[in-house]
Coordinates of C-alpha atoms and ligand atoms in Angstrom, one line a residue:
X8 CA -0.2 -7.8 14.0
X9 CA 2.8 -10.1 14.4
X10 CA 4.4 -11.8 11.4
X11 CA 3.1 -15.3 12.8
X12 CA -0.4 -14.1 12.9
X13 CA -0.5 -12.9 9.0
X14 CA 0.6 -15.9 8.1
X15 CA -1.8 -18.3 10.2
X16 CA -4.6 -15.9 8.4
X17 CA -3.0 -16.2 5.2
X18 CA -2.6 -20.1 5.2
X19 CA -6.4 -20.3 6.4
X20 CA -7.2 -21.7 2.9
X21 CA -11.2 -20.9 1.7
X22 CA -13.9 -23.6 1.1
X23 CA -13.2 -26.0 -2.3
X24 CA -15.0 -24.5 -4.8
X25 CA -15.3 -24.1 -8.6
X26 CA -14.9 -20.9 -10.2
X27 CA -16.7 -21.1 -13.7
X28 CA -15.7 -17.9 -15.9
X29 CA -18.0 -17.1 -18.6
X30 CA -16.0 -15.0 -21.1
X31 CA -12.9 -17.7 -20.4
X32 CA -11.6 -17.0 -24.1
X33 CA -11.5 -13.1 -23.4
X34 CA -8.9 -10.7 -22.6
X35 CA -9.7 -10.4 -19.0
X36 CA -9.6 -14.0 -18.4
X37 CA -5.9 -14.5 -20.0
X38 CA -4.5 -11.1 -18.7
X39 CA -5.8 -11.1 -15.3
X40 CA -7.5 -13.7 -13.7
X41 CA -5.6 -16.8 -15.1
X42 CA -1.8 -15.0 -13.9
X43 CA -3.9 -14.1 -10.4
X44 CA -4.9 -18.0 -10.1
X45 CA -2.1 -19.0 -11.3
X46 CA 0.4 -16.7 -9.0
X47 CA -2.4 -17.8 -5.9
X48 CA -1.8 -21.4 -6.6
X49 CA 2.0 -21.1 -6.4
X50 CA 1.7 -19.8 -3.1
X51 CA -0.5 -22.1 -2.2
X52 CA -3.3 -19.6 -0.8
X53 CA -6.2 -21.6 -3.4
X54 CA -8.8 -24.2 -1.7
X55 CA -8.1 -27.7 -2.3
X56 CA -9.7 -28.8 -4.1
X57 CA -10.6 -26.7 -6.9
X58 CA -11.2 -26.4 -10.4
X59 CA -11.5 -23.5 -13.1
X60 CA -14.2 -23.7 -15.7
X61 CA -13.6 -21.4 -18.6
X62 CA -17.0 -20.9 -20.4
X63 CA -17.5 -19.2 -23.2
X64 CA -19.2 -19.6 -27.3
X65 CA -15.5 -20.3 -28.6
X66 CA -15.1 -24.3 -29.4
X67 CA -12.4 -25.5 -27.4
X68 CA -11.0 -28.5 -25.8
X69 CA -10.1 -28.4 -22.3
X70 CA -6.5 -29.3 -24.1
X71 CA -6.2 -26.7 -26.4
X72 CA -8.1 -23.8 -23.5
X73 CA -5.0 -24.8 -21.2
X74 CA -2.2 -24.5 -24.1
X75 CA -3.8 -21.3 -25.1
X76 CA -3.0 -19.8 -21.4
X77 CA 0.1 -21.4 -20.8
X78 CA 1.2 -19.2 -24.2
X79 CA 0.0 -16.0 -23.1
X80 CA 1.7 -16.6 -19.3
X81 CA 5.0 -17.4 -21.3
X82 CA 4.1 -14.4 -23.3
X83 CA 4.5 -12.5 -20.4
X84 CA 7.6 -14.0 -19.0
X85 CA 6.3 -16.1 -16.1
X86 CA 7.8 -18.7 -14.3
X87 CA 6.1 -21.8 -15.4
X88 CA 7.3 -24.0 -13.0
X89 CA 4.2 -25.0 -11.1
X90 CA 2.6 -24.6 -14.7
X91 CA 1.7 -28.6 -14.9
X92 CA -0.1 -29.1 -11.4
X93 CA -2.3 -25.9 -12.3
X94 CA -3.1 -26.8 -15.8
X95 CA -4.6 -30.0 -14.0
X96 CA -7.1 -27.5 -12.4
X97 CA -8.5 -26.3 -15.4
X98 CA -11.5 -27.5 -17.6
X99 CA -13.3 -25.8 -20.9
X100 CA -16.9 -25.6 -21.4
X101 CA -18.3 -24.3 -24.9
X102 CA -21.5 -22.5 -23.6
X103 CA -24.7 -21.1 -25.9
X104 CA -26.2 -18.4 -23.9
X105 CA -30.0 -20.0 -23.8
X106 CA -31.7 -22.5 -21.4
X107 CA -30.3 -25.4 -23.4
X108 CA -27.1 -24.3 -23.2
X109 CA -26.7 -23.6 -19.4
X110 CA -28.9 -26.8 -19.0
X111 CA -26.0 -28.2 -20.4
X112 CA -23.8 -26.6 -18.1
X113 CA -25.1 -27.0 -15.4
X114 CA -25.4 -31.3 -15.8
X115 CA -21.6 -30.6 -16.7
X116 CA -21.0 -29.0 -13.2
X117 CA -22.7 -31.6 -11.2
X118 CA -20.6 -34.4 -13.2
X119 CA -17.6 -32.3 -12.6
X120 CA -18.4 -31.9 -8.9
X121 CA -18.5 -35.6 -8.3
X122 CA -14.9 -35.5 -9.9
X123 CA -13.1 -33.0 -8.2
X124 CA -15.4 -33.0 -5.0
X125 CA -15.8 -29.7 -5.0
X126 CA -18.4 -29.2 -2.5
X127 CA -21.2 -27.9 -5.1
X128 CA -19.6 -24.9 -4.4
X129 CA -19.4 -22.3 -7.1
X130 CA -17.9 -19.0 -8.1
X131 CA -19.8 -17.6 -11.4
X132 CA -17.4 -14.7 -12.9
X133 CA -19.0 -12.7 -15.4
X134 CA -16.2 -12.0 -17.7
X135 CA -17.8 -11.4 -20.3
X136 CA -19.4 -7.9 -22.1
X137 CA -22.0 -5.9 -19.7
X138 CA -24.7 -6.4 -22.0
X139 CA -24.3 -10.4 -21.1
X140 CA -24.5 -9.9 -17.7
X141 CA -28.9 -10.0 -17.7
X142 CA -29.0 -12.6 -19.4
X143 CA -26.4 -15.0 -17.3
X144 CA -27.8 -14.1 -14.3
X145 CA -31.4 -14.8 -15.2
X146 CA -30.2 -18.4 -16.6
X147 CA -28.6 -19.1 -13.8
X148 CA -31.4 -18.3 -11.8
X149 CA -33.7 -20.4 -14.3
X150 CA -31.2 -23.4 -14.2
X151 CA -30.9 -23.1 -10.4
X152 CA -27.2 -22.7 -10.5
X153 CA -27.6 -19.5 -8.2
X154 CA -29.5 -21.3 -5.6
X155 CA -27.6 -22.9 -2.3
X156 CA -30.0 -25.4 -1.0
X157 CA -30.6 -27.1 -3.9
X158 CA -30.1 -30.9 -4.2
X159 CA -26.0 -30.5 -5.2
X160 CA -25.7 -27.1 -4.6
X161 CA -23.5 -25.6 -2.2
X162 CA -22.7 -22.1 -2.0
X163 CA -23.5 -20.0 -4.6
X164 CA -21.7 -16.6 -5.5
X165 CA -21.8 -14.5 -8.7
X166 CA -19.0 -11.7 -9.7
X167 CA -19.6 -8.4 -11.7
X168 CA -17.1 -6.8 -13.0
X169 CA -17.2 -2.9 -14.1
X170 CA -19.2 -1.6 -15.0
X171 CA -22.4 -1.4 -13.2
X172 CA -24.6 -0.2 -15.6
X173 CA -24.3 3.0 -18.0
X174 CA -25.9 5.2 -15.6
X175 CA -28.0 5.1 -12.4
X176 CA -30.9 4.0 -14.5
X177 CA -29.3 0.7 -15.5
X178 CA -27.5 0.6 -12.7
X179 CA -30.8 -0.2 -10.6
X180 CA -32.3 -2.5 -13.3
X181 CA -29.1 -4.4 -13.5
X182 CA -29.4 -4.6 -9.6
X183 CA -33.1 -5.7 -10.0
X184 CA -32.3 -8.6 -12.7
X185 CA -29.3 -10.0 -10.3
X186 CA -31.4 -9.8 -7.1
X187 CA -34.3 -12.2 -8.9
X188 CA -31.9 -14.7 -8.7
X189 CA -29.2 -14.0 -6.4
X190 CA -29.4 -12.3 -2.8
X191 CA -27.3 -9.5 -2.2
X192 CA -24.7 -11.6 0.0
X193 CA -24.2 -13.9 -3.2
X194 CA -23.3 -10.8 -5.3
X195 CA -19.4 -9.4 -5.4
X196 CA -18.6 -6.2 -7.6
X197 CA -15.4 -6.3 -8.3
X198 CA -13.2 -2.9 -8.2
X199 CA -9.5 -4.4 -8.1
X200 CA -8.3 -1.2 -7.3
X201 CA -9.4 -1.4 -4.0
X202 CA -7.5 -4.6 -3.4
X203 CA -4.1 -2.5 -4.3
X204 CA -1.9 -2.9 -1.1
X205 CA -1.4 0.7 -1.0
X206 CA -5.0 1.6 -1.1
X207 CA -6.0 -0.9 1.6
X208 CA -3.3 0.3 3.7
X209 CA -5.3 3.6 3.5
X210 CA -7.3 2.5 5.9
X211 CA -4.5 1.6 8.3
X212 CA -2.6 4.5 7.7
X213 CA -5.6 6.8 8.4
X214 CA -7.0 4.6 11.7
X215 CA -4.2 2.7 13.1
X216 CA -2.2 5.9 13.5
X217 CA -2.7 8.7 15.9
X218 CA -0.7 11.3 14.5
X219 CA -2.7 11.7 11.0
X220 CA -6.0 11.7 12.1
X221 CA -6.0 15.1 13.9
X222 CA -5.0 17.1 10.6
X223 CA -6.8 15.5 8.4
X224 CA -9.3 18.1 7.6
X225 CA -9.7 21.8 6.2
X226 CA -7.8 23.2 8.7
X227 CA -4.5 21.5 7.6
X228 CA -4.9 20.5 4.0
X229 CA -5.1 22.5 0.8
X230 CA -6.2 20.5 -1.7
X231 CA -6.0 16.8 -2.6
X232 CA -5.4 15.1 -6.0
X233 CA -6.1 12.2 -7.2
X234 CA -4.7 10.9 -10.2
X235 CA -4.8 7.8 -12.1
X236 CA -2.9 8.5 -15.5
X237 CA -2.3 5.9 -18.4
X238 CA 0.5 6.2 -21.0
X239 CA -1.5 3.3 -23.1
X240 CA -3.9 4.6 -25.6
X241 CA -7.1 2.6 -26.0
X242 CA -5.6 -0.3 -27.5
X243 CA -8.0 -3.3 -28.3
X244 CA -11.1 -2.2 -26.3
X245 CA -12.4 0.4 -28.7
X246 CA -15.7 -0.7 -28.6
X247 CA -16.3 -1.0 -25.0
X248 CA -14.6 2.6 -24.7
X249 CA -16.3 4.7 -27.4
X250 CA -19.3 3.8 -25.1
X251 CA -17.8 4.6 -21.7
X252 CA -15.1 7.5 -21.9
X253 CA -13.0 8.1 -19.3
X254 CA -15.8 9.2 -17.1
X255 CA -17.5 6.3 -17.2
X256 CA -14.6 3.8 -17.2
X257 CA -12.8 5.6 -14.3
X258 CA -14.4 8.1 -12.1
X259 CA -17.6 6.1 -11.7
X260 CA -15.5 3.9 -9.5
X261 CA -11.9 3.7 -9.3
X262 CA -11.6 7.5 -9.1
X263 CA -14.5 7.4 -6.6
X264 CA -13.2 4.9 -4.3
X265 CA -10.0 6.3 -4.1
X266 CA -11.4 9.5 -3.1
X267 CA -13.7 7.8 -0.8
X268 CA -10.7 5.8 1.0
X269 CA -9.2 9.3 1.4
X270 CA -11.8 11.7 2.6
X271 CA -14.3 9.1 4.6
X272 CA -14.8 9.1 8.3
X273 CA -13.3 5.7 10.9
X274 CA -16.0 3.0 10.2
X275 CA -17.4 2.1 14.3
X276 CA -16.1 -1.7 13.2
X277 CA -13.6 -3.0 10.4
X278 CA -16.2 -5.2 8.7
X279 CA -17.5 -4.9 5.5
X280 CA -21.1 -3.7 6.6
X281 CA -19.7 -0.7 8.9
X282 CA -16.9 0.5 6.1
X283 CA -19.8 0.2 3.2
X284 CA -21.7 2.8 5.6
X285 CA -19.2 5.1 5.9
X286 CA -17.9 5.0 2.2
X287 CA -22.1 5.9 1.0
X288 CA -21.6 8.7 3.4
X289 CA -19.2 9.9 2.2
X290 CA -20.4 9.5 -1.7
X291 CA -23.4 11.5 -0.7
X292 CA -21.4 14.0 0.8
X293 CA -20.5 15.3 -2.6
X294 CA -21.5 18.6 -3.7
X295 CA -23.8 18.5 -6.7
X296 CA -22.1 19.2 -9.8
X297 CA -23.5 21.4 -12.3
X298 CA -20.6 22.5 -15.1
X299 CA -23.2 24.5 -16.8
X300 CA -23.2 26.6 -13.0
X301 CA -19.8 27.0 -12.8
X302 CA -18.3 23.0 -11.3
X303 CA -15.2 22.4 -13.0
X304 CA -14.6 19.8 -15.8
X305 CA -12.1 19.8 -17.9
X306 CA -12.3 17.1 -21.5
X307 CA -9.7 16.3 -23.3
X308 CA -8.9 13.9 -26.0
X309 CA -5.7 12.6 -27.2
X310 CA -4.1 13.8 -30.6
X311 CA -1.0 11.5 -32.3
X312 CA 2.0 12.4 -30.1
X313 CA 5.3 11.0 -28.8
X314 CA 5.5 8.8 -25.9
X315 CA 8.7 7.5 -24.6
X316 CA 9.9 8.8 -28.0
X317 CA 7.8 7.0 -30.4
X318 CA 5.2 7.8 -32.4
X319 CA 1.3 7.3 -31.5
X320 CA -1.4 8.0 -33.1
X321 CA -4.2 9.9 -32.1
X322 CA -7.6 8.8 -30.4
X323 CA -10.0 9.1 -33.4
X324 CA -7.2 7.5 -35.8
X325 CA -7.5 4.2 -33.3
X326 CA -9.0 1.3 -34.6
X327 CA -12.2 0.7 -34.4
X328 CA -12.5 4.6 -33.2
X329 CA -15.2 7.0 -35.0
X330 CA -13.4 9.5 -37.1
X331 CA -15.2 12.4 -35.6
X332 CA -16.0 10.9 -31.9
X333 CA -16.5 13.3 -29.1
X334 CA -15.5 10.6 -26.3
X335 CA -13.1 12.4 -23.6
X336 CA -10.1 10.6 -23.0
X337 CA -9.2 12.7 -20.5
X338 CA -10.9 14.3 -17.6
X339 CA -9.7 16.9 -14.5
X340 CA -12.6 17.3 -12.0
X341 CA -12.8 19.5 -8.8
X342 CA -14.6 18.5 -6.6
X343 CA -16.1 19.1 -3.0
X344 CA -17.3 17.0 0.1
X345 CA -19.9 18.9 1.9
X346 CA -19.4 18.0 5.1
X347 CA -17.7 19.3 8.8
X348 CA -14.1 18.0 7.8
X349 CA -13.9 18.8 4.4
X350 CA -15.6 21.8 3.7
X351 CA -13.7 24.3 1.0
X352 CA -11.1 21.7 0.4
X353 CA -10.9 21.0 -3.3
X354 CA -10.5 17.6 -4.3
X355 CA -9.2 17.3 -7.9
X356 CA -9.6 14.3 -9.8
X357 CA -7.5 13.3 -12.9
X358 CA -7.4 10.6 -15.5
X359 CA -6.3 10.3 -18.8
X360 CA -4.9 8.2 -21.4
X361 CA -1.9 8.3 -23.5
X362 CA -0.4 10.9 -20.5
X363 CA 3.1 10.4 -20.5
X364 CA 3.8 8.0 -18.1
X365 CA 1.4 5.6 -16.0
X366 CA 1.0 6.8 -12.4
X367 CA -1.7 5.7 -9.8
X368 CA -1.4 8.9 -6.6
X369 CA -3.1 10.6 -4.4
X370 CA -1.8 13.4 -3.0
X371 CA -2.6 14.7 -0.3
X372 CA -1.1 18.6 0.3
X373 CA -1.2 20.1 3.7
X374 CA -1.2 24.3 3.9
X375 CA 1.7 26.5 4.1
X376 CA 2.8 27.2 7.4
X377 CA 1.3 30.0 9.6
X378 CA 3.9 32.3 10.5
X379 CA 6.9 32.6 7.9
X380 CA 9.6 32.7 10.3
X381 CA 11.9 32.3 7.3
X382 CA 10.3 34.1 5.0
X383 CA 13.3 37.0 5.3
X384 CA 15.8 34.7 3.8
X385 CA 13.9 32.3 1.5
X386 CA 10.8 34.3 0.3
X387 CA 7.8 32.3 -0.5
X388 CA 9.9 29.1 -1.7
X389 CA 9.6 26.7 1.4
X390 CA 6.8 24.6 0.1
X391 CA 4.4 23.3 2.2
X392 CA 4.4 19.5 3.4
X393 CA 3.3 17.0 0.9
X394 CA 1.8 13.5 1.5
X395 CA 1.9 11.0 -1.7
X396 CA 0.4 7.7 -1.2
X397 CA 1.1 6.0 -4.7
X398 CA 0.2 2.6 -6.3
X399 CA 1.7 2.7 -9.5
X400 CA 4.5 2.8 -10.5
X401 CA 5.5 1.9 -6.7
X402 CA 3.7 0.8 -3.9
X403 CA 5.0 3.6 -1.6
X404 CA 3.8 6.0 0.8
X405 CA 6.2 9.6 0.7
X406 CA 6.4 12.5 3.1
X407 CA 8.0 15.7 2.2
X408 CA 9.3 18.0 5.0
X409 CA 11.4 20.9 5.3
X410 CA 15.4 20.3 7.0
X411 CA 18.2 22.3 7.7
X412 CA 21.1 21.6 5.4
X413 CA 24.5 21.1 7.0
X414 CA 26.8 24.4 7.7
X415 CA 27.1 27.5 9.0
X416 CA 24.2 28.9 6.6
X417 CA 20.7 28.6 7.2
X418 CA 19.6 26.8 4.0
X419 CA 16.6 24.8 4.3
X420 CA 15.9 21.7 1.7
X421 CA 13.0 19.6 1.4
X422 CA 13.6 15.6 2.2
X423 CA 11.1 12.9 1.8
X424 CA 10.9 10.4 4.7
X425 CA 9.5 7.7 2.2
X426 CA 8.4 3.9 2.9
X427 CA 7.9 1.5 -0.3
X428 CA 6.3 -1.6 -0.4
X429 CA 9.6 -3.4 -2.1
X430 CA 12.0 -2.3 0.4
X431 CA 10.1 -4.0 3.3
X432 CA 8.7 -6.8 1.6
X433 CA 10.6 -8.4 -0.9
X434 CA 9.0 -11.0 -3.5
X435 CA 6.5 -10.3 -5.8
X436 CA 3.1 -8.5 -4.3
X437 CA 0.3 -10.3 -4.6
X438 CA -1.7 -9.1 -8.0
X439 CA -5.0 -6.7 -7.2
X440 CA -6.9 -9.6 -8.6
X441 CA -5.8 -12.5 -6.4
X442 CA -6.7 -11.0 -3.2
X443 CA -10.5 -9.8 -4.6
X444 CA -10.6 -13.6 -6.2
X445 CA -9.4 -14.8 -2.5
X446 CA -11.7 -13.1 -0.6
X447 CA -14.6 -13.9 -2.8
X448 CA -13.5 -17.5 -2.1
X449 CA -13.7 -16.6 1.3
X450 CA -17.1 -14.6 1.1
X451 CA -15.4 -11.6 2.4
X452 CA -17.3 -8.2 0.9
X453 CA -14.9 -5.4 2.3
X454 CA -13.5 -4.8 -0.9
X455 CA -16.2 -5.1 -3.0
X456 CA -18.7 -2.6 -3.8
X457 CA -22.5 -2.5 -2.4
X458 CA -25.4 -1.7 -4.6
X459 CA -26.3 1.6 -2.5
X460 CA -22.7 2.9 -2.9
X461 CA -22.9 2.4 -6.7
X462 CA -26.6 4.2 -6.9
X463 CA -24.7 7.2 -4.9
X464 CA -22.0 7.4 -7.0
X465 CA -24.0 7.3 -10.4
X466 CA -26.7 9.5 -8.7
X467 CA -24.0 12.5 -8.4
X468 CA -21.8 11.4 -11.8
X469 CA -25.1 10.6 -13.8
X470 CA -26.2 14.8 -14.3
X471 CA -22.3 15.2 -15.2
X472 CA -23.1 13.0 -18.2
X473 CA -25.6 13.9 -19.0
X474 CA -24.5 17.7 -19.3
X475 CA -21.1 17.0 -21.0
X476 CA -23.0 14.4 -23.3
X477 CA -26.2 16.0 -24.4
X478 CA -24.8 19.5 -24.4
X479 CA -24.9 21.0 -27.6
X480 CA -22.1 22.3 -28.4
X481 CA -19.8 19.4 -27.3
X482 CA -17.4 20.3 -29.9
X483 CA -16.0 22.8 -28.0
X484 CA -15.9 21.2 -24.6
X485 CA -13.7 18.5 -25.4
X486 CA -10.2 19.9 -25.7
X487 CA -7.5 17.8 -27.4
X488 CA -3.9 17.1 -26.2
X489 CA -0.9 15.8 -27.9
X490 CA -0.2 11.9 -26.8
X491 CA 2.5 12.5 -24.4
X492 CA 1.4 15.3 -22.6
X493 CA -0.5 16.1 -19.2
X494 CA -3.9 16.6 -21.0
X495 CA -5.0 19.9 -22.4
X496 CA -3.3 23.4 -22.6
X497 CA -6.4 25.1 -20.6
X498 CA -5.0 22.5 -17.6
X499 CA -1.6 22.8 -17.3
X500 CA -1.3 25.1 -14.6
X501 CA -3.2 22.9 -12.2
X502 CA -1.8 19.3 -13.5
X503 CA 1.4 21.1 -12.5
X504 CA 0.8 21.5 -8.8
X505 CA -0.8 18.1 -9.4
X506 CA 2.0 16.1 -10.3
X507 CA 4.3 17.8 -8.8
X508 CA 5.8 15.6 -6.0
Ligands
LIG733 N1 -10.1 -6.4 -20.1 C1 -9.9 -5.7 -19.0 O1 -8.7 -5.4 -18.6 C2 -11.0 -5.4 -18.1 C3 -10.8 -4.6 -16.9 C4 -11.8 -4.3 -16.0 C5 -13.1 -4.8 -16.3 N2 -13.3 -5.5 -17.5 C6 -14.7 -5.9 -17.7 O2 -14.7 -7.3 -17.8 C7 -15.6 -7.8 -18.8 C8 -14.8 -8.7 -19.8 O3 -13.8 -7.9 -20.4 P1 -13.0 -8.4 -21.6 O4 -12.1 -7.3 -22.0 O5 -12.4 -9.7 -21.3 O6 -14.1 -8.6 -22.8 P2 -13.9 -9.3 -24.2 O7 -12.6 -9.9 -24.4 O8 -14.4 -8.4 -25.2 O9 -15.0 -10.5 -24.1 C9 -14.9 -11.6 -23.3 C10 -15.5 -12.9 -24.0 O10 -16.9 -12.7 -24.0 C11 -17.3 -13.4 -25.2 N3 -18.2 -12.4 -26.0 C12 -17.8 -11.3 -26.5 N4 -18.9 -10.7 -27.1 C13 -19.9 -11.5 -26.9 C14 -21.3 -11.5 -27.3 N5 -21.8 -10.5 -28.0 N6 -22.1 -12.5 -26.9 C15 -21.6 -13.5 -26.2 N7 -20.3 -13.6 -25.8 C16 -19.5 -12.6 -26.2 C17 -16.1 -13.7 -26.1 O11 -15.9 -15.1 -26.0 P3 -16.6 -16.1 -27.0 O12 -16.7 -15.4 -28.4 O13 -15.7 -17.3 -27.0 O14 -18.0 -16.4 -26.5 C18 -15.0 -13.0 -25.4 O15 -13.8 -13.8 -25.4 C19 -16.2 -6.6 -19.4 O16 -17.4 -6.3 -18.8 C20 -15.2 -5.5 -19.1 O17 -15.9 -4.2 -19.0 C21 -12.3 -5.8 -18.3

């Protein structure tokens, strides 16, 4: 596309609208979506006009909500240049979570409306515990906030964040309880993940190339890994965690999408509807997992260890952590895709906390050559190519191939033909967050997730749970790693030839 194109598209502000947050005073609101607002208004990509509505039970002034974010951006050491013509976008709301309360609200977003002339368009962002997310969406529904023909309504749109329920159970009634208010078109679930440059390029990489295509299948590639590792230990969200586990908080999605980005077939159109189809398929493609028949899992949970060389301590010793919880923090899956171009390919899955450093990768590793023609000089060392496509702690894709090194010897070496994101395109990337925010502005569902592909991927994860959680003898499932470390001893062969690069 040429460079004038991208940036007629990217200027091609969305509709005004209002984006009311409930859960404004929380941590999500302060770490990620006030810094992606913030970093979309100084590049000018937010409608005009618009406004920011932080609700939450918290008594605030609009004052004292604005001073409370411009500490934490400084906190973080942003440039608070534009800082005083984006504070004048944002508003505070006390909310109770009953009819009075969002009656309240919503007479406060009609007299805001006429202020800012926002259209009667609105964004709800539920930023706020899971367990909220009913009962917002059945007031809204009651208050007739959701609806969009409604005497000051304009569009109406309502964002979920992860996760989607505990299980598939939940996951359906949760579905059930947005849909009596909101229709499926109004409803965005946010994975930022998938808004990662490196993961959309996926899609580009895969389809807009010729060369790739053709091998990627069992007959070229090994195996495939996907990691997602965190050096952080569980820090502040103890609650929500000793409830979700890894399992919950990052293969239900994350882990899943990234896998399905990788191993799904070229949607027949690149709109949302057509990619949705093909990533379900793909879901559903998964072989059944049974670890009681033989699937591989592995648990782990961290112990105190060292990272970077200091001292942490160790999961249960966390506050707010049960002394004697089970909950992995840590989990290695293989798994496979039952299906023409995948068959016997293993796809491993790893992601843990308090690993030693944060990586986001998948890797994708192609076989061994057919005929060893050098296998007389070198043995079995010339390792076979290796594709990394990583988001954190670079945005970079990396190819490792096999050269001749200079002289008179026949010495081979392996080189990495590698592109990153910050070579080619220098200034700051826009955050994960931003674009998902942007294109909910823009009613754009490609990156979101649809309700069938979150019933798939809790339909396969939700026997997984249930065998690892109700099993007996948990205990000895769960295996426990130093902080610091690549997960448990029974791994380490594997999470070598994983992170090996
Ligand atoms: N934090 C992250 O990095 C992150 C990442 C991905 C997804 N998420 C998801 O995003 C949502 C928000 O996460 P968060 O970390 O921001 O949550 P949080 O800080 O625990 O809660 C957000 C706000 O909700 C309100 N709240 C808390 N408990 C409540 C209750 N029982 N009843 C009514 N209001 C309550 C609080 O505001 P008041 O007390 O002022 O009402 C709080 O400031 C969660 O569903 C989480 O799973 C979070």
């Amino acid at each position: 596309m040429p460079k004038d194109f991208c940036d007629i598209l990217a200027n091609n502000k969305p509709d005004p609208c209002t984006l009311v947050i409930f859960g404004g005073s929380g941590d999500l609101t302060r770490r990620k979506l006030i810094p992606a607002l913030y970093s979309l208004f100084s590049r000018n990509q937010l409608p005009e006009p618009f406004a920011v509505i932080g609700c939450s039970r918290t008594q605030l002034t609009s004052d004292q909500y604005r001073d409370r974010l411009k500490k934490d951006l400084q906190k973080n050491g942003q440039d608070l240049t534009d800082w005083d013509a984006f504070a004048s976008l944002l508003y505070y709301y006390p909310v109770s979570y009953d009819s009075a309360g969002f009656s309240g609200l919503r007479e406060y977003l009609i007299q805001q409306d006429r202020t800012c002339s926002c259209r009667g368009n609105r964004i709800f962002d539920l930023a706020v515990p899971p367990s909220l997310y009913p009962i917002i969406a059945e007031l809204l529904g009651r208050t007739k906030l959701s609806r969009e023909d409604d005497d000051g309504n304009g569009w109406a749109r309502i964002v979920v964040e992860k996760p989607f329920g505990r299980d598939l159970e939940s996951a359906k009634e949760l579905d059930r309880i947005l849909h009596d208010s909101f229709r499926e078109e109004q409803i965005f679930r946010i994975d930022h993940y998938l808004a990662k440059e490196t993961v959309q390029n996926m899609l580009i990489f895969r389809f807009a190339n010729s060369i790739f295509e053709p091998i990627w299948n069992r007959h070229h590639i090994e195996h495939v890994s996907i990691m997602a590792a965190e050096s952080l230990g569980v820090g502040n969200r103890a609650g929500y965690y000793e409830q979700a586990g890894v399992l919950r908080d990052m293969f239900q999605n994350h882990m899943m999408q990234l896998l399905v980005l990788t191993a799904m077939e070229p949607p027949c159109r690149l709109e949302a509807g057509a990619v949705q189809d093909e990533k379900v398929k793909t879901i559903r493609s998964l072989r059944d997992f049974h670890p009681a028949r033989g699937s591989r899992i592995s648990l782990g949970q961290y112990e105190a260890g060292l990272i970077d060389g200091v001292a942490v301590s160790g999961y249960r010793q966390e506050q707010g952590i049960a002394r004697q919880s089970l909950v992995p923090t840590f989990a290695l899956m293989e798994l496979y895709l039952d299906n023409w171009r995948w068959q016997g390919v293993p796809f491993f899955l790893v992601s843990g906390k308090r690993l030693p450093r944060k990586t986001t990768r998948i890797v994708v590793q192609f076989k061994e050559v057919p005929h060893k023609l050098f296998q007389s000089m070198f043995g079995d060392s010339i390792s076979a190519n290796r594709l990394v496509i990583e988001t954190f702690p670079e945005e970079a894709i990396r190819l490792n191939f096999q050269t001749k090194s200079p002289g008179a010897a026949t010495c081979l070496r392996t080189m990495v033909m590698d592109f990153t994101y910050s070579a080619h395109y220098p200034g700051k990337p826009l955050e994960a967050y931003g674009r998902v925010l942007l294109d909910c502005m823009n009613g754009d569902h490609m990156l979101f997730w649809r309700q069938d592909g979150i019933e798939a991927s809790w339909d396969f994860l939700t026997p997984v749970l249930e065998e690892c959680e109700q099993c007996c003898n948990l205990d000895q499932q769960l295996h426990y790693y130093a902080a610091g470390t690549w997960g448990p001893e029974s791994v380490q062969g594997l999470m070598k030839k994983i992170i090996r690069s």
